[in-house]
Short mmCIF file of C-alpha atoms and ligand atoms in Angstrom, two decimals:
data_model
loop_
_atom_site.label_atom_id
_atom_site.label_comp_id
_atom_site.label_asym_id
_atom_site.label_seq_id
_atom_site.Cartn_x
_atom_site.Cartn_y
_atom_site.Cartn_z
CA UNK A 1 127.40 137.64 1.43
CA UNK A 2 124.01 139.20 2.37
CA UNK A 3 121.33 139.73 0.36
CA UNK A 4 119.44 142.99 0.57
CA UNK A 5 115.43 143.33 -0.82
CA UNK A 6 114.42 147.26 -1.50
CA UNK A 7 111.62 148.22 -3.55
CA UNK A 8 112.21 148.03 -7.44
CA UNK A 9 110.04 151.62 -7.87
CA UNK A 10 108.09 153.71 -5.80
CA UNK A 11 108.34 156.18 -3.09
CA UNK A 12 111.09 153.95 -0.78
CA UNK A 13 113.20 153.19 -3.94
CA UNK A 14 115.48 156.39 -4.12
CA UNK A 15 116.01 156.73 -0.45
CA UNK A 16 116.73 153.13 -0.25
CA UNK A 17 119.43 153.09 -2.73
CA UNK A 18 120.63 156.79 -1.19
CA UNK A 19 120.85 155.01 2.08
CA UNK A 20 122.69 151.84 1.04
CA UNK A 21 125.02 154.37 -1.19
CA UNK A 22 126.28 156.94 2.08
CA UNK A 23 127.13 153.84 3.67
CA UNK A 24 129.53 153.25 1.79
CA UNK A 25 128.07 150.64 -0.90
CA UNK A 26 127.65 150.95 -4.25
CA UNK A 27 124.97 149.51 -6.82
CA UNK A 28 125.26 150.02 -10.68
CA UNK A 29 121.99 151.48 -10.85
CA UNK A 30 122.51 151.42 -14.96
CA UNK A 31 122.58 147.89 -15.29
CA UNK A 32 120.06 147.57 -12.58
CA UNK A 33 118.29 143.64 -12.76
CA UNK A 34 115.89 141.70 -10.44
CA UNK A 35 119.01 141.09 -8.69
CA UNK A 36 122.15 143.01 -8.37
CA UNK A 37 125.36 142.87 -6.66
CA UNK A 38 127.31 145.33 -5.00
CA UNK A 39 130.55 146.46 -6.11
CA UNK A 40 132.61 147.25 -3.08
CA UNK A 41 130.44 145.66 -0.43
CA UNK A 42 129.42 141.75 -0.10
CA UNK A 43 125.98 142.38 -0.47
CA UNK A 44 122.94 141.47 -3.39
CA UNK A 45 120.41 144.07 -3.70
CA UNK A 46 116.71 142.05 -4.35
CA UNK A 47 114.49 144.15 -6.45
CA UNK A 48 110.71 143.59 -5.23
CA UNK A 49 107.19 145.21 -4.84
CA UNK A 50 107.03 146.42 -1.42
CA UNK A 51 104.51 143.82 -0.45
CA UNK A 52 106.67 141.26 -1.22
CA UNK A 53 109.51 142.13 0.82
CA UNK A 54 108.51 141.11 4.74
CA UNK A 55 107.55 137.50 3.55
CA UNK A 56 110.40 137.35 1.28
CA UNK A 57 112.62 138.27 4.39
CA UNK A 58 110.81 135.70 6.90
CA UNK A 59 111.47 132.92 4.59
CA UNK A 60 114.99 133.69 4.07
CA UNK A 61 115.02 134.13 0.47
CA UNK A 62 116.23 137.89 1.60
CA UNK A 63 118.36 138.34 4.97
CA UNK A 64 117.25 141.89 5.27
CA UNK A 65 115.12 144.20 3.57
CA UNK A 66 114.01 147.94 3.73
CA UNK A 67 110.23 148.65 3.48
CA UNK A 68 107.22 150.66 5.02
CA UNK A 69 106.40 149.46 8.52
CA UNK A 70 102.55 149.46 8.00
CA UNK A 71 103.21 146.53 5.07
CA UNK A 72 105.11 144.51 8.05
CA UNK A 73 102.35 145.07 10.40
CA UNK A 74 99.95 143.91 6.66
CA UNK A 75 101.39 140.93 6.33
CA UNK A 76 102.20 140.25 9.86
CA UNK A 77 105.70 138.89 8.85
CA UNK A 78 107.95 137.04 11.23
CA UNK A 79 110.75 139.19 11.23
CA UNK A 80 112.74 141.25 13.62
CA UNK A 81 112.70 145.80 12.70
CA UNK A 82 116.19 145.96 13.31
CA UNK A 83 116.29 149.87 12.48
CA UNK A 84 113.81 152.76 12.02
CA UNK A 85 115.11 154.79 9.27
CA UNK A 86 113.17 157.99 9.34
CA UNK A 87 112.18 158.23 5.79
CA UNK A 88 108.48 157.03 3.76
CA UNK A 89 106.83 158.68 7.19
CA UNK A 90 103.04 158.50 6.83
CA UNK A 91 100.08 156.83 8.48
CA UNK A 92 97.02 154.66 7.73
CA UNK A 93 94.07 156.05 8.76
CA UNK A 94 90.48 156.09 8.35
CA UNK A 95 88.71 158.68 6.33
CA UNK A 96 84.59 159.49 6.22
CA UNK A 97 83.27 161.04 3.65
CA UNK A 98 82.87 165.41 4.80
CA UNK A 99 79.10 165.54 4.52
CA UNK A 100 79.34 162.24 6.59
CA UNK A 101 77.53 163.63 10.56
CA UNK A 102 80.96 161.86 12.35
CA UNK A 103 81.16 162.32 15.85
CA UNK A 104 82.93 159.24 17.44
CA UNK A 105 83.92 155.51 16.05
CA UNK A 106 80.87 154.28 16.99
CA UNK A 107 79.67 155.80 13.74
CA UNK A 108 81.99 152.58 11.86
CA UNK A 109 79.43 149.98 13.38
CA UNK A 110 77.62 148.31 10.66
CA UNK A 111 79.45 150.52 7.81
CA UNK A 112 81.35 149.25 4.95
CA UNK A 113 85.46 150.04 4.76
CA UNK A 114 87.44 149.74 1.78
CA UNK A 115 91.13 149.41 2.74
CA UNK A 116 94.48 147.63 1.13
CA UNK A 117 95.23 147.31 4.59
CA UNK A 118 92.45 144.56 5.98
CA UNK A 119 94.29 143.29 8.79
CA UNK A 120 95.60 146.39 10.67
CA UNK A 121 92.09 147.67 10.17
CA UNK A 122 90.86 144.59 11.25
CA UNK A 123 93.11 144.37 14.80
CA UNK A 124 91.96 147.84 15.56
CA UNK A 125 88.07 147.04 15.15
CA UNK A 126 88.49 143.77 17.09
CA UNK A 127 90.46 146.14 19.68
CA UNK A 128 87.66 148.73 19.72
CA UNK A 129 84.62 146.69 19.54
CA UNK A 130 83.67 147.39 16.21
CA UNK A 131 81.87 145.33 13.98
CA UNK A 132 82.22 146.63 10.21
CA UNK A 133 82.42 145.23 6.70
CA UNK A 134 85.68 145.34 5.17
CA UNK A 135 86.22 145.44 1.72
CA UNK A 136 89.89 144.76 0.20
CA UNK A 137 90.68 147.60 -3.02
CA UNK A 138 94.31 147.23 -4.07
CA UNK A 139 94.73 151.18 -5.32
CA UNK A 140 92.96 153.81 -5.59
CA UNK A 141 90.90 153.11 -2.78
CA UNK A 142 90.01 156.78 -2.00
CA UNK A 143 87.83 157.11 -4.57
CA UNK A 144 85.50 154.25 -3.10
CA UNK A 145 82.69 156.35 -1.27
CA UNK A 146 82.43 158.86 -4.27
CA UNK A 147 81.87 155.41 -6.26
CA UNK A 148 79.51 154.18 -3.80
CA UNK A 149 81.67 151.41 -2.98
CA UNK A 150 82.27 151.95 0.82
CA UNK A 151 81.24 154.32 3.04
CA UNK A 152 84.46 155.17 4.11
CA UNK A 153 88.12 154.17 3.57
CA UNK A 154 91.42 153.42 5.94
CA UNK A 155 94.36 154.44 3.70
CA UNK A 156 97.83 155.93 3.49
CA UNK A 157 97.79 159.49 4.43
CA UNK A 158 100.73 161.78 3.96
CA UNK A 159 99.93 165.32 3.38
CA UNK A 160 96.63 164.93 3.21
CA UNK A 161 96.19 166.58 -0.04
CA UNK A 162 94.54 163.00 -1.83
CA UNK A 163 92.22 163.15 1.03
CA UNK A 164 90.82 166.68 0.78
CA UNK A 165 90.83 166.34 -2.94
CA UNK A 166 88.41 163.28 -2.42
CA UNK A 167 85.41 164.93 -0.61
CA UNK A 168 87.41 163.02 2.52
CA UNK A 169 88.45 164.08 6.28
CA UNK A 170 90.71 162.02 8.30
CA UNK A 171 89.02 161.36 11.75
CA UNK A 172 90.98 158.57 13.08
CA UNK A 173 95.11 158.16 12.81
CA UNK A 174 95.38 154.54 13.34
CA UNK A 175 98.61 153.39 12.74
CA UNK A 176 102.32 155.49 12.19
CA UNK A 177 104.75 154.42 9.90
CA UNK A 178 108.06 155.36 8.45
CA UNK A 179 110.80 153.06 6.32
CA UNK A 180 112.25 149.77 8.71
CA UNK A 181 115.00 147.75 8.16
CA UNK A 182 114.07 143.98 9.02
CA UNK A 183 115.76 141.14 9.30
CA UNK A 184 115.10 137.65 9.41
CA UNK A 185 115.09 135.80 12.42
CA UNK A 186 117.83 133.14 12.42
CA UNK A 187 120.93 134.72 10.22
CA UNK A 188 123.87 133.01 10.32
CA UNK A 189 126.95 134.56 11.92
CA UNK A 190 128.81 135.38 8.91
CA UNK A 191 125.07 137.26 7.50
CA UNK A 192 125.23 138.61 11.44
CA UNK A 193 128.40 139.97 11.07
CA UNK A 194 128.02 141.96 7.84
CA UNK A 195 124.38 143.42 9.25
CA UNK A 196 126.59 144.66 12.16
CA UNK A 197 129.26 146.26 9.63
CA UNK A 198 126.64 147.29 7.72
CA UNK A 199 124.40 149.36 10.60
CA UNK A 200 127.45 150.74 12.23
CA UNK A 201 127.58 152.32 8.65
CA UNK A 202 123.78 153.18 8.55
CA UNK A 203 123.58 154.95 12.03
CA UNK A 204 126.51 156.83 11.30
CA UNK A 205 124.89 158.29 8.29
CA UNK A 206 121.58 158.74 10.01
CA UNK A 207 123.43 160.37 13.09
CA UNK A 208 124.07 163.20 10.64
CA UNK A 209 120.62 163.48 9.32
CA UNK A 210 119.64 166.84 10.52
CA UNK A 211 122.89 168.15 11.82
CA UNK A 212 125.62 170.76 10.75
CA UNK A 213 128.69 171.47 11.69
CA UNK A 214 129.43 175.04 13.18
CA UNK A 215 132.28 176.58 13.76
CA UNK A 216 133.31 180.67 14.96
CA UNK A 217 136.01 182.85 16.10
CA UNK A 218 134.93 183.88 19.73
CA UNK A 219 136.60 185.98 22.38
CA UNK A 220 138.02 183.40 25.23
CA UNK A 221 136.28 184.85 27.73
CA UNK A 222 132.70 183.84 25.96
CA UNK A 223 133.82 180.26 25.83
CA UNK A 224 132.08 179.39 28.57
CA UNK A 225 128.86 180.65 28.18
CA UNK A 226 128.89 179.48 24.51
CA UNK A 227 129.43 175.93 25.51
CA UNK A 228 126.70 175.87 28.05
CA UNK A 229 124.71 177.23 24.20
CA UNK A 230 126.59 174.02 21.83
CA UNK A 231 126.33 170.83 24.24
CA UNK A 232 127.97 168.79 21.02
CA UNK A 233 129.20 164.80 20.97
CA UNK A 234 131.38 165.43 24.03
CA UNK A 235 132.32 168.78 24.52
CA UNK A 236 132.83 171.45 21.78
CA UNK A 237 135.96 171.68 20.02
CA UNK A 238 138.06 174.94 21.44
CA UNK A 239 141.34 176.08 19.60
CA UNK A 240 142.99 178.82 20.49
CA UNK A 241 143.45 181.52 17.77
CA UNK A 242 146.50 183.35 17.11
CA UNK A 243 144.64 187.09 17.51
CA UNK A 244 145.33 187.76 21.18
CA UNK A 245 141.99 186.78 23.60
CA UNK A 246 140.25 184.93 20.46
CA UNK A 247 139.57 181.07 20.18
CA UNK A 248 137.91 179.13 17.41
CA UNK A 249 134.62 177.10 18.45
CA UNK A 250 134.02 173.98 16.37
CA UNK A 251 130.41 172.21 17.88
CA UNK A 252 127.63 170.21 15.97
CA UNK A 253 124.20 171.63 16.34
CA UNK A 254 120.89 170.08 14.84
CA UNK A 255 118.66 171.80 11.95
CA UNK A 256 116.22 172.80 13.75
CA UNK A 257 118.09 174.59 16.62
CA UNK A 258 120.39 175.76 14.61
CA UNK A 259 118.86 179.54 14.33
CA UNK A 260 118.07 179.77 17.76
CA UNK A 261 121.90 179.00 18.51
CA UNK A 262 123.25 181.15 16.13
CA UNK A 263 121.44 184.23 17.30
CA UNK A 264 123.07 183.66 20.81
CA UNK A 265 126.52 182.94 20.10
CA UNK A 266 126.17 186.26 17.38
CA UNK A 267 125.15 187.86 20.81
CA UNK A 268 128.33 186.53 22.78
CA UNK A 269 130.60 188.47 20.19
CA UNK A 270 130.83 185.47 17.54
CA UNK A 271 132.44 185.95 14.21
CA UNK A 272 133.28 184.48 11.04
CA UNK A 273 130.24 181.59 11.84
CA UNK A 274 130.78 178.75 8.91
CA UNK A 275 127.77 176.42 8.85
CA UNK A 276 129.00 173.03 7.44
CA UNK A 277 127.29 170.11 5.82
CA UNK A 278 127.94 166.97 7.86
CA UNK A 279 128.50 163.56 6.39
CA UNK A 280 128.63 161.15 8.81
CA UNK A 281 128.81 161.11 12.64
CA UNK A 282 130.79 158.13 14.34
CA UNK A 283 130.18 158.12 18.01
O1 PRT B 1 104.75 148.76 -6.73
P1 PRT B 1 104.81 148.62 -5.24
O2 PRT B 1 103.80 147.63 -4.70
O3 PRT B 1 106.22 148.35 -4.78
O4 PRT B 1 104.46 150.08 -4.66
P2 PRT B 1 103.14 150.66 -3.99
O5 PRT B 1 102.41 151.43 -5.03
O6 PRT B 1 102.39 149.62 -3.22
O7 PRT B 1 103.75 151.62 -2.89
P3 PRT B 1 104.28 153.12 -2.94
O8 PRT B 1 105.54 153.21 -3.72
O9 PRT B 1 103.17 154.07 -3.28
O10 PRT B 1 104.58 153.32 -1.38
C1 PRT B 1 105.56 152.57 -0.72
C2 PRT B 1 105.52 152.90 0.75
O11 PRT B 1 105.76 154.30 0.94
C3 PRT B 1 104.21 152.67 1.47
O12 PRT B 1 104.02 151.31 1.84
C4 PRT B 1 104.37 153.56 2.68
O13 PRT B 1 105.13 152.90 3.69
C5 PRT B 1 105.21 154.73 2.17
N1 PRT B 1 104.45 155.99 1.93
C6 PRT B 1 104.78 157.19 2.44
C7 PRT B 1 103.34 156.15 1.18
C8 PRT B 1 102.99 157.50 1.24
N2 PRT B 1 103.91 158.14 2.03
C9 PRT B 1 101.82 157.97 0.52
N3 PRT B 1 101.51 159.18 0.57
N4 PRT B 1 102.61 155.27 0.44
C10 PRT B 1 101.55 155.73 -0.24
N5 PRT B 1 101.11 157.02 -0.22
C11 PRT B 1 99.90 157.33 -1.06
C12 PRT B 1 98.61 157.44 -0.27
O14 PRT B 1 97.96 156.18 -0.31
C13 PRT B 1 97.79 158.47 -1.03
O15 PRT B 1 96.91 157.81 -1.93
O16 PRT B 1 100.07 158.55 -1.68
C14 PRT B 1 98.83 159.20 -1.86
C15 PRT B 1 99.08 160.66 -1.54
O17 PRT B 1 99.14 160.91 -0.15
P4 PRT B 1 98.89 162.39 0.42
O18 PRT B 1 98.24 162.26 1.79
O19 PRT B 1 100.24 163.04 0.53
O20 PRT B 1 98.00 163.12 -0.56
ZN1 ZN B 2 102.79 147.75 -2.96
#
């Protein structure tokens, strides 16, 4: 058994649970408790605030857990990021207020900063030489200089819209995050053995983020250029068709090239192109 801690709500909650469910286990979200167990899988799903979960995971109460890797860098946790998972992407970053004459971080010296997020901003000072006042708000911290609490703020950015709707520009990005997976540092080799079931699982399903599966009728003697168009896993898929001179080309292609390609092979002579959804892809 291995016990899992996600977030119990917020913005790394649903892909969390989405994540855990394409691999393959499943948690009755209905009768959803501070702790649950999963129903095909030997694993307990830990319900927590996010800033919970890397302590929670370096003392063991939790084996693993999934959370945003600017609260591991927060809390400094002892714990090993055994994935990147490519979801919760933002940054923290500091923000003046517009009317504010910026022109380098030399204009921090002396100011006051109010953050959730004292000991990133903290590291970065000491790293640049900067000597500031920082002030801890838990929420709704970007609303500090309009309340003449700080001059300026280092917070979670995204799209930027909170920021702009603030009176606020971003001037420095200081730190990138996106959803980890950590674990803690001494699991035992039956916990080691289900994390290793567990991310062949999760890297299969992330290998497929972004991807579709193509497939087209194409005369045979295109096959060559088309391949040199679909470098896929190994080598495309090529069948040959019962129609005289025609094959059928299966290939994986990702998202964002997956125009681009389909313009060319149209080009070759393709027909009958059938963009797939793809699942999972285990290499
Ligand atoms: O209750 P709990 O403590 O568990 O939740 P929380 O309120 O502390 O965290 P939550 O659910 O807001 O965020 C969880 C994690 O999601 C964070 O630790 C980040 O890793 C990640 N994440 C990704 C974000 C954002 N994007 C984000 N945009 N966390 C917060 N925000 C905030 C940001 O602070 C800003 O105030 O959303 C606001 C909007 O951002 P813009 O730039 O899109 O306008
Ligand atoms: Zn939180």
């Amino acid at each position: 058994m291995i016990r899992i801690a996600i977030q119990s709500k917020g913005r790394l909650n649903e892909e969390s649970v989405e994540l855990l469910r394409d691999a393959g286990v499943t948690i009755d979200e209905q009768k959803r408790k501070f702790l649950g167990r999963a129903a095909n899988y030997p694993l307990e799903v830990l319900y927590l605030r996010d800033d919970d979960i890397p302590e929670v995971v370096a003392d063991g109460s939790a084996d693993i857990g999934i959370v945003g890797l600017n609260e591991v860098a927060e809390t400094r946790a002892d714990v090993n990021i055994v994935r990147r998972l490519g979801f919760g992407r933002c940054r923290i970053s500091l923000a003046v207020p517009k009317t504010a004459d910026y022109t380098s971080l030399q204009w921090f010296q002396g100011k006051t900063i109010a953050t959730s997020y004292p000991n990133v901003l903290q590291r970065f000072f000491d790293d640049k030489g900067i000597k500031a006042s920082i002030r801890v708000i838990k929420g709704s911290v970007e609303i500090a200089p309009a309340a003449g609490i700080s001059d300026a703020i280092f917070d979670i950015v995204s799209s930027g819209g909170t920021l702009i709707s603030n009176g606020l520009i971003e001037v420095e990005r200081v730190f990138e995050s996106e959803a980890v997976l950590i674990g803690g540092k001494n699991l035992s080799a039956e916990k080691q053995a289900i994390l290793d079931s567990l991310l062949f699982r999760i890297d299969a399903v992330s290998d497929s983020r972004g991807k579709k599966y193509i497939l087209m009728n194409l005369p045979s003697d295109k096959i060559d250029e088309a391949i040199r168009i679909l470098p896929a896993l190994r080598s495309p898929t090529v069948m040959p068709l019962a129609a005289e001179g025609w094959c059928s080309l299966h290939s994986v292609v990702k998202d964002c090239e997956l125009w681009d390609k389909v313009e060319k092979l149209k080009a070759l002579g393709a027909e009958g192109i059938l963009v797939l959804q793809l699942d999972k892809v285990i290499e």
